[in-house]
Coordinates of C-alpha atoms and ligand atoms in Angstrom, one line a residue:
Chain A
X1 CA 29.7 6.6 -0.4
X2 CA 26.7 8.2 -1.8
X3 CA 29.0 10.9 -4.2
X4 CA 32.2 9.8 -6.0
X5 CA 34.3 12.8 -7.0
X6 CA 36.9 13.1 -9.7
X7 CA 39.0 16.0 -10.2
X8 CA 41.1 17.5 -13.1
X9 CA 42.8 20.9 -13.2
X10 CA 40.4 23.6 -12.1
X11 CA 37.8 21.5 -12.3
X12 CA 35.5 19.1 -9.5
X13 CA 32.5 16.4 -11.1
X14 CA 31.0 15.5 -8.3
X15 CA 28.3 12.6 -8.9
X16 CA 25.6 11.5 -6.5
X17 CA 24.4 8.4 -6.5
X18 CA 20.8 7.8 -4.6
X19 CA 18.9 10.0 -3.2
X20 CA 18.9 12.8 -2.3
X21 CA 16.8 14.5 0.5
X22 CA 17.2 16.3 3.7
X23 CA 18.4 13.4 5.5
X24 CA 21.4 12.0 2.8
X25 CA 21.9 16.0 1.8
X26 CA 24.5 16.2 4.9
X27 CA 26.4 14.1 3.8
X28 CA 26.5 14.5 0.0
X29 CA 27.7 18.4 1.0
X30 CA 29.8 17.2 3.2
X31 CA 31.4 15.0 0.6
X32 CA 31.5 17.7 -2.1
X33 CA 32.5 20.9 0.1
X34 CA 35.5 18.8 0.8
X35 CA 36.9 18.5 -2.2
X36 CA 36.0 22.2 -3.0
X37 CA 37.3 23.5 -0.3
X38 CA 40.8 21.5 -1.0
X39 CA 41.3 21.9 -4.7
X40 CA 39.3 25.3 -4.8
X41 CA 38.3 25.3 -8.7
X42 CA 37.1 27.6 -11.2
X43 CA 34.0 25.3 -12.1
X44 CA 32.2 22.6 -9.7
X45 CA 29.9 20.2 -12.0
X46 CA 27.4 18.2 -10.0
X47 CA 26.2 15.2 -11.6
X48 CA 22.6 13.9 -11.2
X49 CA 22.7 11.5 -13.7
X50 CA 22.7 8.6 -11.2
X51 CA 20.5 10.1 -9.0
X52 CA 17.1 7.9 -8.1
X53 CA 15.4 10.6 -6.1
X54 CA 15.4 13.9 -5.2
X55 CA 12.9 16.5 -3.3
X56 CA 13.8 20.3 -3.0
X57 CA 16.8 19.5 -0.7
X58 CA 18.6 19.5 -3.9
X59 CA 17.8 22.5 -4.8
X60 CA 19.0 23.6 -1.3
X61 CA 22.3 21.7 -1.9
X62 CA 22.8 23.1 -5.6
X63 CA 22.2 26.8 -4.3
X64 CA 24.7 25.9 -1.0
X65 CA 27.3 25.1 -3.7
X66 CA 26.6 27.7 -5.7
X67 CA 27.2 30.6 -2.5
X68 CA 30.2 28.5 -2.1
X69 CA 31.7 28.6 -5.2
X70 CA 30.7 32.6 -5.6
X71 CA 33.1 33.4 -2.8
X72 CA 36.1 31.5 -4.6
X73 CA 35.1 32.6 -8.0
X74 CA 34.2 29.6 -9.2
X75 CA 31.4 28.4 -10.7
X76 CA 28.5 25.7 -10.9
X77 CA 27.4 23.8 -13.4
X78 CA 23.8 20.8 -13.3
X79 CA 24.5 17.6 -15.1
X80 CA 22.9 15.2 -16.8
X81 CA 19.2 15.5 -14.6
X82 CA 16.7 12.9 -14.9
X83 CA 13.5 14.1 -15.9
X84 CA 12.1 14.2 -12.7
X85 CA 14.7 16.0 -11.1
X86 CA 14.0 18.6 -14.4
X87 CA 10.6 19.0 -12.9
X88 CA 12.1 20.2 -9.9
X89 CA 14.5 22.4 -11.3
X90 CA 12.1 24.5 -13.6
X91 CA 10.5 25.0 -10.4
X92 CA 13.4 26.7 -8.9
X93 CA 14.8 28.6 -11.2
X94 CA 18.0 27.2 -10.7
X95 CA 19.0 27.8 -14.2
X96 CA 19.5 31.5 -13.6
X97 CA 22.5 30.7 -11.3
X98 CA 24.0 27.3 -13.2
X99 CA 23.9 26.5 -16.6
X100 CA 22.2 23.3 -16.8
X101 CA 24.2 20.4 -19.4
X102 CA 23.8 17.1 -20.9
X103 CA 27.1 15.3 -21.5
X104 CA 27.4 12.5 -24.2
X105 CA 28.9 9.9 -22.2
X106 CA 26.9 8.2 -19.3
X107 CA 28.8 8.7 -16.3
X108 CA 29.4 6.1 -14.0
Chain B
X1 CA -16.2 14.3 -2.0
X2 CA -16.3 10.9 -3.2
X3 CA -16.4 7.6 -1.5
X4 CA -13.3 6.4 0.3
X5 CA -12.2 2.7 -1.4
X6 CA -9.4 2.2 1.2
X7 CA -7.5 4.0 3.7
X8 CA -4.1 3.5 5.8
X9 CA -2.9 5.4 8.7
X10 CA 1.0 5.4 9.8
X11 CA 2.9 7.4 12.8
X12 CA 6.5 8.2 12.1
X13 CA 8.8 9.3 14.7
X14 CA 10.3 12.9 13.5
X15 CA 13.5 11.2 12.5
X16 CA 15.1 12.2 9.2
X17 CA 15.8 8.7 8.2
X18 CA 11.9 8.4 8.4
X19 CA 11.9 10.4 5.4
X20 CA 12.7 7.7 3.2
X21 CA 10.4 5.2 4.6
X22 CA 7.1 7.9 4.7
X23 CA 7.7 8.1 1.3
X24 CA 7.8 4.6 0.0
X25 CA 4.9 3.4 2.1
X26 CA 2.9 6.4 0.2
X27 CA 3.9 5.3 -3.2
X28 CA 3.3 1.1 -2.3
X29 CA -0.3 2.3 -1.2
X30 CA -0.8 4.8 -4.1
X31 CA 0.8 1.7 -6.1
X32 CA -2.9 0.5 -5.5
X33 CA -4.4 3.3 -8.2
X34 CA -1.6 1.6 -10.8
X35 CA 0.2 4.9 -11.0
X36 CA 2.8 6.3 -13.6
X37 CA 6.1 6.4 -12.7
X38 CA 5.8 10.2 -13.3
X39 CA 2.8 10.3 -11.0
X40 CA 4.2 7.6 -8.7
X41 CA 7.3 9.8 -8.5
X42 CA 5.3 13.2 -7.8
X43 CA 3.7 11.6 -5.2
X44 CA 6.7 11.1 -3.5
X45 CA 8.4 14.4 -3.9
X46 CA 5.2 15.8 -2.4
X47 CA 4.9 13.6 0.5
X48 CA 9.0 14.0 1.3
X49 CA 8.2 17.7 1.7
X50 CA 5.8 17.8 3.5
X51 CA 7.2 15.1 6.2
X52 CA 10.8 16.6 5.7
X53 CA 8.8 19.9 6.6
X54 CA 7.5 17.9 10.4
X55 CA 11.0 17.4 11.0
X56 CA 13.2 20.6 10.1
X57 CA 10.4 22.9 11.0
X58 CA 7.6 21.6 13.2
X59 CA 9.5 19.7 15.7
X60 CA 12.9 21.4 15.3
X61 CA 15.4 20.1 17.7
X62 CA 12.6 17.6 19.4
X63 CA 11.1 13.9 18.4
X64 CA 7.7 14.7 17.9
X65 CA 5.3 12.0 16.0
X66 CA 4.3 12.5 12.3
X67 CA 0.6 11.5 11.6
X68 CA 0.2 9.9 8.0
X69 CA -3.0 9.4 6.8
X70 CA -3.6 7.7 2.8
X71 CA -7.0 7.9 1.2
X72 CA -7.9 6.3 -1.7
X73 CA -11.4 7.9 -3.3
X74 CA -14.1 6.3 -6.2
X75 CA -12.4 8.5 -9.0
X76 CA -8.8 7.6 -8.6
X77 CA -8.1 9.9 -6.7
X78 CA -5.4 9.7 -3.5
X79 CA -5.5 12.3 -0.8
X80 CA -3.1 12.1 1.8
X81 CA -3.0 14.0 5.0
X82 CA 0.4 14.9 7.5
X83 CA -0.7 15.7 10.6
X84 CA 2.3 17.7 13.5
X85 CA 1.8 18.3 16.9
X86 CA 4.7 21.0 16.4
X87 CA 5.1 24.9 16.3
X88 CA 2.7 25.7 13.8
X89 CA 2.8 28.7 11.2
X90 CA 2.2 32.1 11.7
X91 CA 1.5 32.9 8.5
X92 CA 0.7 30.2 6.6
X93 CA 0.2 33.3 2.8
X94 CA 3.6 34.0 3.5
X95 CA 5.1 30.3 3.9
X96 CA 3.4 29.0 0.6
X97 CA 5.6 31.9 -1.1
X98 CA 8.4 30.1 -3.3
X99 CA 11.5 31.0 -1.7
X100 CA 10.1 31.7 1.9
X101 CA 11.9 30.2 4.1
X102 CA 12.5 30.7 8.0
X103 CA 15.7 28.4 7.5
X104 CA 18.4 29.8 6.1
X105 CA 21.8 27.6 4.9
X106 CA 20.6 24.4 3.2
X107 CA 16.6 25.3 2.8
X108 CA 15.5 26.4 -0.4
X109 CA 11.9 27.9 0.7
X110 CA 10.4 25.8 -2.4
X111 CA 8.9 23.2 -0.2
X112 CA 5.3 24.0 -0.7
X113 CA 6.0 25.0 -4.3
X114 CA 7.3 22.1 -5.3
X115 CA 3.9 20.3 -3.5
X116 CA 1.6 22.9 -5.6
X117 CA 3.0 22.0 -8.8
X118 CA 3.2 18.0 -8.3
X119 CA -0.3 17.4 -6.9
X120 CA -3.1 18.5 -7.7
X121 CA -4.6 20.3 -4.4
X122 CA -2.2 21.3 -0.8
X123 CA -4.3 22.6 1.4
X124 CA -2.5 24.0 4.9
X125 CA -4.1 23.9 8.3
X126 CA -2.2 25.8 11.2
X127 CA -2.4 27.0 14.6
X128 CA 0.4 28.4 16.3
X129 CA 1.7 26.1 18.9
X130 CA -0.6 23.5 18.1
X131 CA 0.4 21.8 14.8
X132 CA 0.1 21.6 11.5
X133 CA -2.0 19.6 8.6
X134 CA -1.4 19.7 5.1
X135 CA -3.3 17.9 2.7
X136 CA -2.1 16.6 -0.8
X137 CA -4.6 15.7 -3.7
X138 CA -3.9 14.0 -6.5
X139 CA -6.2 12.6 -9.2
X140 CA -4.2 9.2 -10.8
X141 CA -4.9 9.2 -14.4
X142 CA -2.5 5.8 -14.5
X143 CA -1.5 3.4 -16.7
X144 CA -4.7 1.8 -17.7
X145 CA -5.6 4.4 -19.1
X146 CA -3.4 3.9 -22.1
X147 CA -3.9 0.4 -22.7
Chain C
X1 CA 14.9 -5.9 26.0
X2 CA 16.7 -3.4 24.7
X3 CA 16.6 0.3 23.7
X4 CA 13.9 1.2 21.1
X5 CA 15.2 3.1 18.5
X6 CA 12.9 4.1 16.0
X7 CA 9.4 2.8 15.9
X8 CA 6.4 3.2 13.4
X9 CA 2.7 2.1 13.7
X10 CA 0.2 1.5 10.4
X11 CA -3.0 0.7 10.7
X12 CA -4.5 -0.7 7.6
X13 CA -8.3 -2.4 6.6
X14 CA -8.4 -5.9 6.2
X15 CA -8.9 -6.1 2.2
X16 CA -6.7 -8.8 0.5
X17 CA -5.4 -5.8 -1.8
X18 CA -3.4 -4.7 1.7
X19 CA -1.6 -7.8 1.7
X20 CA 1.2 -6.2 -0.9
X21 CA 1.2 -2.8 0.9
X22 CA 1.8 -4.1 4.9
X23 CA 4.6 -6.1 3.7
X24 CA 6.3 -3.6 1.8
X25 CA 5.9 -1.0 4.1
X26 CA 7.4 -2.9 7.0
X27 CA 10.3 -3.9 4.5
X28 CA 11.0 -0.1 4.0
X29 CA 11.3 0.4 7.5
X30 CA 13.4 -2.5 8.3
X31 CA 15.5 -1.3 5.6
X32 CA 17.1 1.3 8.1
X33 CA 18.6 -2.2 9.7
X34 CA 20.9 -2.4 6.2
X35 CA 19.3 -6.0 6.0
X36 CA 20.3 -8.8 3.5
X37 CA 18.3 -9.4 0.4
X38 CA 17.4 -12.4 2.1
X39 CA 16.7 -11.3 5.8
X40 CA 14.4 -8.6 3.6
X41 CA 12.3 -11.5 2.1
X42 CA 12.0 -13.5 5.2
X43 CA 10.5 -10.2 6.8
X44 CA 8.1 -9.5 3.9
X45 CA 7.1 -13.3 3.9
X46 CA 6.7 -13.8 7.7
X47 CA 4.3 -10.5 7.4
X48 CA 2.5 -11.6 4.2
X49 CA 1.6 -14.6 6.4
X50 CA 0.1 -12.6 9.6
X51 CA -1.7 -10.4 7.7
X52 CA -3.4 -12.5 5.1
X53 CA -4.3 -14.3 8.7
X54 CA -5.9 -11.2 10.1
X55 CA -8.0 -11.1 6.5
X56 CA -8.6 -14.5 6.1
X57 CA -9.4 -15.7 9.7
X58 CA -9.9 -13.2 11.9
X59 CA -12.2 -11.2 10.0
X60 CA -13.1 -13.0 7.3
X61 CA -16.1 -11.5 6.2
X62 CA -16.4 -8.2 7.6
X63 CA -13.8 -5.4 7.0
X64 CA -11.7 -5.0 10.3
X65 CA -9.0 -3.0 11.8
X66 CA -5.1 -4.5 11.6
X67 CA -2.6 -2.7 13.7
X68 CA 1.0 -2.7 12.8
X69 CA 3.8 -2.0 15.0
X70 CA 7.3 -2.3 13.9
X71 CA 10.4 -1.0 16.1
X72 CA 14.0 -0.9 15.7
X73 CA 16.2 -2.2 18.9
X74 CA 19.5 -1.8 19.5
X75 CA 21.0 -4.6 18.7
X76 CA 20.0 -4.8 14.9
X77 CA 16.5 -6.4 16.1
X78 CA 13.3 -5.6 14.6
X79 CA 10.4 -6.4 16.2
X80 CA 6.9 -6.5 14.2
X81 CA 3.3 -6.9 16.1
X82 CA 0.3 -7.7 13.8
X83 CA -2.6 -7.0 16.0
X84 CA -6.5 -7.8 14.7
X85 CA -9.5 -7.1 17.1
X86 CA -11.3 -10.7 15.5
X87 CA -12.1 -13.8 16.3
X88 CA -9.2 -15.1 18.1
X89 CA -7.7 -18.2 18.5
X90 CA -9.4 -21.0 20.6
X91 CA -6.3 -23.2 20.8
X92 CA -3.1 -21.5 19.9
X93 CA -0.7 -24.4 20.2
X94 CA -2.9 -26.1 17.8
X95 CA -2.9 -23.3 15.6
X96 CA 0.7 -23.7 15.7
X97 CA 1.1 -26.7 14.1
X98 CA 2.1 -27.5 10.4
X99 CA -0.6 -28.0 7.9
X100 CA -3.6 -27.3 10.5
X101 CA -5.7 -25.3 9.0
X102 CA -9.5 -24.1 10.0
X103 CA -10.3 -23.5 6.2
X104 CA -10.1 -26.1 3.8
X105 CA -9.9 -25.5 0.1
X106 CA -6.6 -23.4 -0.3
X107 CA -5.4 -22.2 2.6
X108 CA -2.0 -24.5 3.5
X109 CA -2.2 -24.4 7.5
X110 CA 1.8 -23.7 6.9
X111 CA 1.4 -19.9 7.9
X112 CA 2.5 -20.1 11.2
X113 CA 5.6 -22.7 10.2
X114 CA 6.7 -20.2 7.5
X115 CA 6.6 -17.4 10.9
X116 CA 8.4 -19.2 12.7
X117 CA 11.4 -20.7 10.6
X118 CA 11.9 -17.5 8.9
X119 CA 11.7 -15.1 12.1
X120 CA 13.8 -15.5 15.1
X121 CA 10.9 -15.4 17.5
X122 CA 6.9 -15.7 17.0
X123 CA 4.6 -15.3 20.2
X124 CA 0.9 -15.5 19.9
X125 CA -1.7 -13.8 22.1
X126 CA -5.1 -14.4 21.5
X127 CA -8.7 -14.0 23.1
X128 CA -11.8 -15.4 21.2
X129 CA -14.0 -13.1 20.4
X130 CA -11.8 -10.2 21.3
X131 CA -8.5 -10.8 18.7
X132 CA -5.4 -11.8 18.3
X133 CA -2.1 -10.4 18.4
X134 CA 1.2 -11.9 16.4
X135 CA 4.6 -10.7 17.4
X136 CA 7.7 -11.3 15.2
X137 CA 11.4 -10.6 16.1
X138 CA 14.5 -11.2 14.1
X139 CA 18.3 -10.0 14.4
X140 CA 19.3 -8.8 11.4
X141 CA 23.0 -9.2 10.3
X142 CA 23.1 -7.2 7.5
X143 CA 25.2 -6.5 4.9
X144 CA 27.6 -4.4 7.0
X145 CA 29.0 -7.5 8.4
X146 CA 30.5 -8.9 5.4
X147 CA 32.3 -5.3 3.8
Chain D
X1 CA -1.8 -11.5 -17.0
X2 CA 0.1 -12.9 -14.1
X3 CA 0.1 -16.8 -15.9
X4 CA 1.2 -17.2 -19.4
X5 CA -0.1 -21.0 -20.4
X6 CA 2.0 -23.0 -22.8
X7 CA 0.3 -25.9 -24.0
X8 CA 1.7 -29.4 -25.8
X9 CA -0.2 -32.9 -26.2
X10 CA -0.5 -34.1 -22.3
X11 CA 1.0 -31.4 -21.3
X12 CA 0.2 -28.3 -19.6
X13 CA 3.2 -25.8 -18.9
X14 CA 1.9 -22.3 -16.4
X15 CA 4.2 -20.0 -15.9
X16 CA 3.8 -17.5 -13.0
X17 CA 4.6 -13.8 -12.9
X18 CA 4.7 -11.5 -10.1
X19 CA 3.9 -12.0 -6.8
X20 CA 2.0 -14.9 -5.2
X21 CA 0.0 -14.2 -1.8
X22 CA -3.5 -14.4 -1.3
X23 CA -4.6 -11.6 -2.6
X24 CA -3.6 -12.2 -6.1
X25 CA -3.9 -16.6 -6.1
X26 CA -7.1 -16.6 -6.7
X27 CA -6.8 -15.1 -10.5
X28 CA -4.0 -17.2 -11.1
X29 CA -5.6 -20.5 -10.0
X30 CA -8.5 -19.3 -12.5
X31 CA -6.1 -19.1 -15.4
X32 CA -4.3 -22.6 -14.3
X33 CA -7.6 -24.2 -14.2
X34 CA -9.2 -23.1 -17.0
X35 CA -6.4 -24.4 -19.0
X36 CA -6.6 -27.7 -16.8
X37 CA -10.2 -28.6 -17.4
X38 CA -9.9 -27.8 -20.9
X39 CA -7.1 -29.9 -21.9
X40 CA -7.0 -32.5 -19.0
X41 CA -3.1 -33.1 -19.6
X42 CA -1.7 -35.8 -18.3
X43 CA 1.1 -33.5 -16.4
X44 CA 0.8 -29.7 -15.4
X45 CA 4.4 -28.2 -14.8
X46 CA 4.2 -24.7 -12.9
X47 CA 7.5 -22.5 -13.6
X48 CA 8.4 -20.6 -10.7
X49 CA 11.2 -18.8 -12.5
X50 CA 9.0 -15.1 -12.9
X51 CA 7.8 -15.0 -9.2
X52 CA 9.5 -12.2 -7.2
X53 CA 7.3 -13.1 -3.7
X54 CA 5.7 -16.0 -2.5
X55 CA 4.2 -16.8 0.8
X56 CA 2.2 -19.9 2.2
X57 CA -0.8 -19.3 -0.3
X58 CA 1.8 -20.4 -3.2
X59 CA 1.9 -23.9 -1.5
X60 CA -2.0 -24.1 -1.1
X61 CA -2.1 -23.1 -4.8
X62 CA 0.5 -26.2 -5.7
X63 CA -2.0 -28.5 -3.2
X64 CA -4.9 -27.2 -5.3
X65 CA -3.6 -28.0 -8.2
X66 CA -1.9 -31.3 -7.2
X67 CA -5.3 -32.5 -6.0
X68 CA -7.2 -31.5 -8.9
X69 CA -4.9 -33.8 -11.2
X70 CA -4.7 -36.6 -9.3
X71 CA -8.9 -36.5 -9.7
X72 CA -7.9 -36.5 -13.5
X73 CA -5.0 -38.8 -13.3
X74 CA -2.1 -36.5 -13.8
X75 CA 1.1 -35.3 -12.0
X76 CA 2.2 -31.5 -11.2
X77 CA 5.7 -30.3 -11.4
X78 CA 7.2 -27.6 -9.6
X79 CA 10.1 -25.7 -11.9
X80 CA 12.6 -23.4 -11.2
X81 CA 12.1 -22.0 -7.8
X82 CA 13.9 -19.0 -6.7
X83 CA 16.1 -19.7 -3.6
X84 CA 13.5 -17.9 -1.5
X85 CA 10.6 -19.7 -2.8
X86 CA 12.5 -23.3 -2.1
X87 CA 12.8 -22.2 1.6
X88 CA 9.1 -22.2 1.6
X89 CA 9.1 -25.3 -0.3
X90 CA 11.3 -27.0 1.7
X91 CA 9.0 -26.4 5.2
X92 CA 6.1 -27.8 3.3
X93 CA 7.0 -31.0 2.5
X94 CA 5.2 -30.4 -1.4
X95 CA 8.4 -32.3 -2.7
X96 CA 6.5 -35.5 -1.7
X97 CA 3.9 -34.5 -3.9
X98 CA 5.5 -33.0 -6.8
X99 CA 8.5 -33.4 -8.5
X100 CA 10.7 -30.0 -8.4
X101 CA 12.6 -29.6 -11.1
X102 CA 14.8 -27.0 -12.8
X103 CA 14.9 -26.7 -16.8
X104 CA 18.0 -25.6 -18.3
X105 CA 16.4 -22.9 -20.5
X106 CA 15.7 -19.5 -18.4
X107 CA 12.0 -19.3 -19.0
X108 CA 10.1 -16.1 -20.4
Ligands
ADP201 N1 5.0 21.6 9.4 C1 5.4 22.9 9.6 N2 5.5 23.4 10.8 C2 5.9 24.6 11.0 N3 6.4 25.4 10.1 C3 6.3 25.0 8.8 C4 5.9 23.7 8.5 N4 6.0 23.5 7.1 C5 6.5 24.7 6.7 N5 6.7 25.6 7.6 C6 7.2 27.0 7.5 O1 7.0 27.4 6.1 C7 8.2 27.8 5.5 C8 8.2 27.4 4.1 O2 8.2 26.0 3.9 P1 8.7 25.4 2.5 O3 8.1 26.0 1.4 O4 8.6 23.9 2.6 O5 10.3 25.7 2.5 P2 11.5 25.2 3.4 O6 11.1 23.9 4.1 O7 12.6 25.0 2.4 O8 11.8 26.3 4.4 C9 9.2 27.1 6.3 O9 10.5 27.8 6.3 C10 8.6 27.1 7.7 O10 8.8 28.4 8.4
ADP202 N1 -5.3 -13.7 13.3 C1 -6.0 -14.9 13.5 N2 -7.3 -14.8 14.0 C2 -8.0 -16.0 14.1 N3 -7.6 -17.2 13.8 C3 -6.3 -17.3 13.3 C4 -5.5 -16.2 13.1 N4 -4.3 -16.6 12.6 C5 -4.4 -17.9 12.5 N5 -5.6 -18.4 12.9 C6 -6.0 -19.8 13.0 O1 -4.8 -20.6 13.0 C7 -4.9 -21.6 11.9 C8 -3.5 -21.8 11.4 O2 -3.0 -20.7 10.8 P1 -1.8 -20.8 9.7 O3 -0.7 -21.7 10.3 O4 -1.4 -19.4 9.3 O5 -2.5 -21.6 8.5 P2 -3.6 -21.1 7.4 O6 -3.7 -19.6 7.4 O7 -3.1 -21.6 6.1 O8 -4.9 -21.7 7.9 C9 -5.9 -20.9 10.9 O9 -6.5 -21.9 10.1 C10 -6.9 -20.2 11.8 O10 -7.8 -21.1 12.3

């Protein structure tokens, strides 16, 4: 399974492990959108602390989430990036739509 | 131009799992310039967006084949060249625009951004109905350097 | 034989530095079989061995052409062909045998031995004077197998 | 470096790093017989341990070396081969030449 989940009340972390491009995207979004659309919660954290690569399909996947999680109020929120996957995100912009947060604790 | 120390060509099918592979056989001939992991790492982004680009865009819902072509020049520099036989872009201004994308759904439009900012040169070739040829430059300062 | 599924094709010069890159590239294809840690070294090793031969014997001095082919079949079979346009082979079963070698010094003669009892399969074809072309085919049981 | 030499009276210890093809034998047969020459030792022992790839040139390398000691009157041992690198050593037969042993100590 390239994404483990783990939910709590109102909340999904979703961490990806691998990499991520337009080949493994379909079915890390398949992964999280289900989860989403079961539990349907206020704030969707993505992980990317285990993540080993990552092109601008990420971005694609982070903004997909994001549209998602506008329609059911929710919101998203970019964890723990390497700093290559930084890079990419300064790029994007992608901190205008999801705060962008270190946790403490290396997730596994 | 400078003088070419070694070169590789490689055909991919237009298969998404081909993705991975384009870009690891990059990186082990860039590996060749003793690379950064930053740069190594760059190099790959680039060359998965470009390749990623054959498949979503150029050859759509067909197998076409994906021409790879990995120069190494005098002053450490790498230049590597994907080659389509696919639909070709109409306006090839317009597609280098961040955001600009004909895809909607999963496609951020930041393919050729994200190429600009982690090489040093992307050039675009195009004709419509003919194919497509972008070219990525990169000069390797390494890890020598700081020895 | 069976259906092809995905095939790539490399061409690379005959420098010793390409030794490195034509095995790891042809490991990251094969890696779409989901191939043991194992069946990955026996690859890379059996492909060292053709390709040094391409550098070593059929070329030897001059800087020559090597053609890579690797597909993917069906049934979890990769098939690799290591093509040189060289010198050739005057007696292949000869060739064949453990600790032969045409060059003294530090060359083992055990190239083709390590081919063959780490690949399923090794056929030679071979024309002096016009090159030599090795194929190598192996079943890969993967690591599905054992989940 | 890909050798690191360790050196005691008679005794010369190489250790290997990296990959062995043919590409990269020729510098470490350089560094083995530099040390060789110099200090003529009555046994060279090669460690194996720090090799992550070797093909048939790693067996022409032990045959080098095996032959340049018996001209001096000295004995090669192979340490600590990998499990892949004892497949290879196994098709060549070199245990009739040189002892293959494995120290208790992980080498460095
Ligand atoms: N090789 C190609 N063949 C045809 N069209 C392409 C090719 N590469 C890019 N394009 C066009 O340029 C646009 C922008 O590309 P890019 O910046 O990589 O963003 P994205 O791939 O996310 O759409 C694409 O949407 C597509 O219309
Ligand atoms: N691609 C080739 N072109 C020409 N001659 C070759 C080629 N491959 C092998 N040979 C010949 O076959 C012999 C045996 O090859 P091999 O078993 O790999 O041992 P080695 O490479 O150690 O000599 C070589 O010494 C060489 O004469």
């Amino acid at each position: 399974m390239p994404v483990s989940i783990r939910n709590s009340q109102d909340e999904v972390t979703a961490i990806i492990e691998g990499e991520i491009d337009h080949h493994t995207a379909t079915e890390i979004r398949k992964c999280i959108d289900e989860s989403v659309e079961r539990i349907r919660p206020k704030l969707l954290k993505i992980d990317f602390s285990q993540v080993s690569f990552m092109d601008s399909s990420g971005i694609g996947l982070i903004m997909g989430r994001y549209n998602t999680m506008k329609i059911i109020g929710g919101k998203v929120e970019v964890q723990n990036p390497t700093p290559a996957i930084e890079k990419i995100l300064k790029i994007s912009g992608i901190q205008k739509l999801a705060k962008i947060t270190k946790t403490q604790e290396v997730s596994k | 131009m400078s003088v070419l120390i070694n070169e590789t060509r490689m055909t991919v099918e237009s298969r998404s799992i081909n993705e991975g592979f384009s870009r690891v056989a990059v990186a082990a001939f860039a590996a060749q310039l003793d690379p950064t992991v930053e740069e190594l790492s760059d190099i790959k982004t680039a060359v998965s967006e470009a390749v990623t680009n054959c498949i979503v865009h150029a050859y759509e819902k067909q197998v076409g084949k994906i021409y790879i072509t990995v120069g190494i020049y005098e002053n450490q520099t790498i230049r590597i060249k994907i080659r389509d036989r696919g639909c070709g872009i109409e306006n090839v201004r317009q597609a280098r625009e961040p955001l600009y994308t004909t895809k909607g759904g999963e496609r951020s439009g930041l393919g050729f951004a994200v190429m600009e900012s982690f090489m040093d040169k992307v050039t675009i070739r195009s004709n419509v109905g003919k194919g497509t040829t972008v070219t990525l430059t990169k000069q390797i300062c390494g890890r020598c350097k700081n020895d």
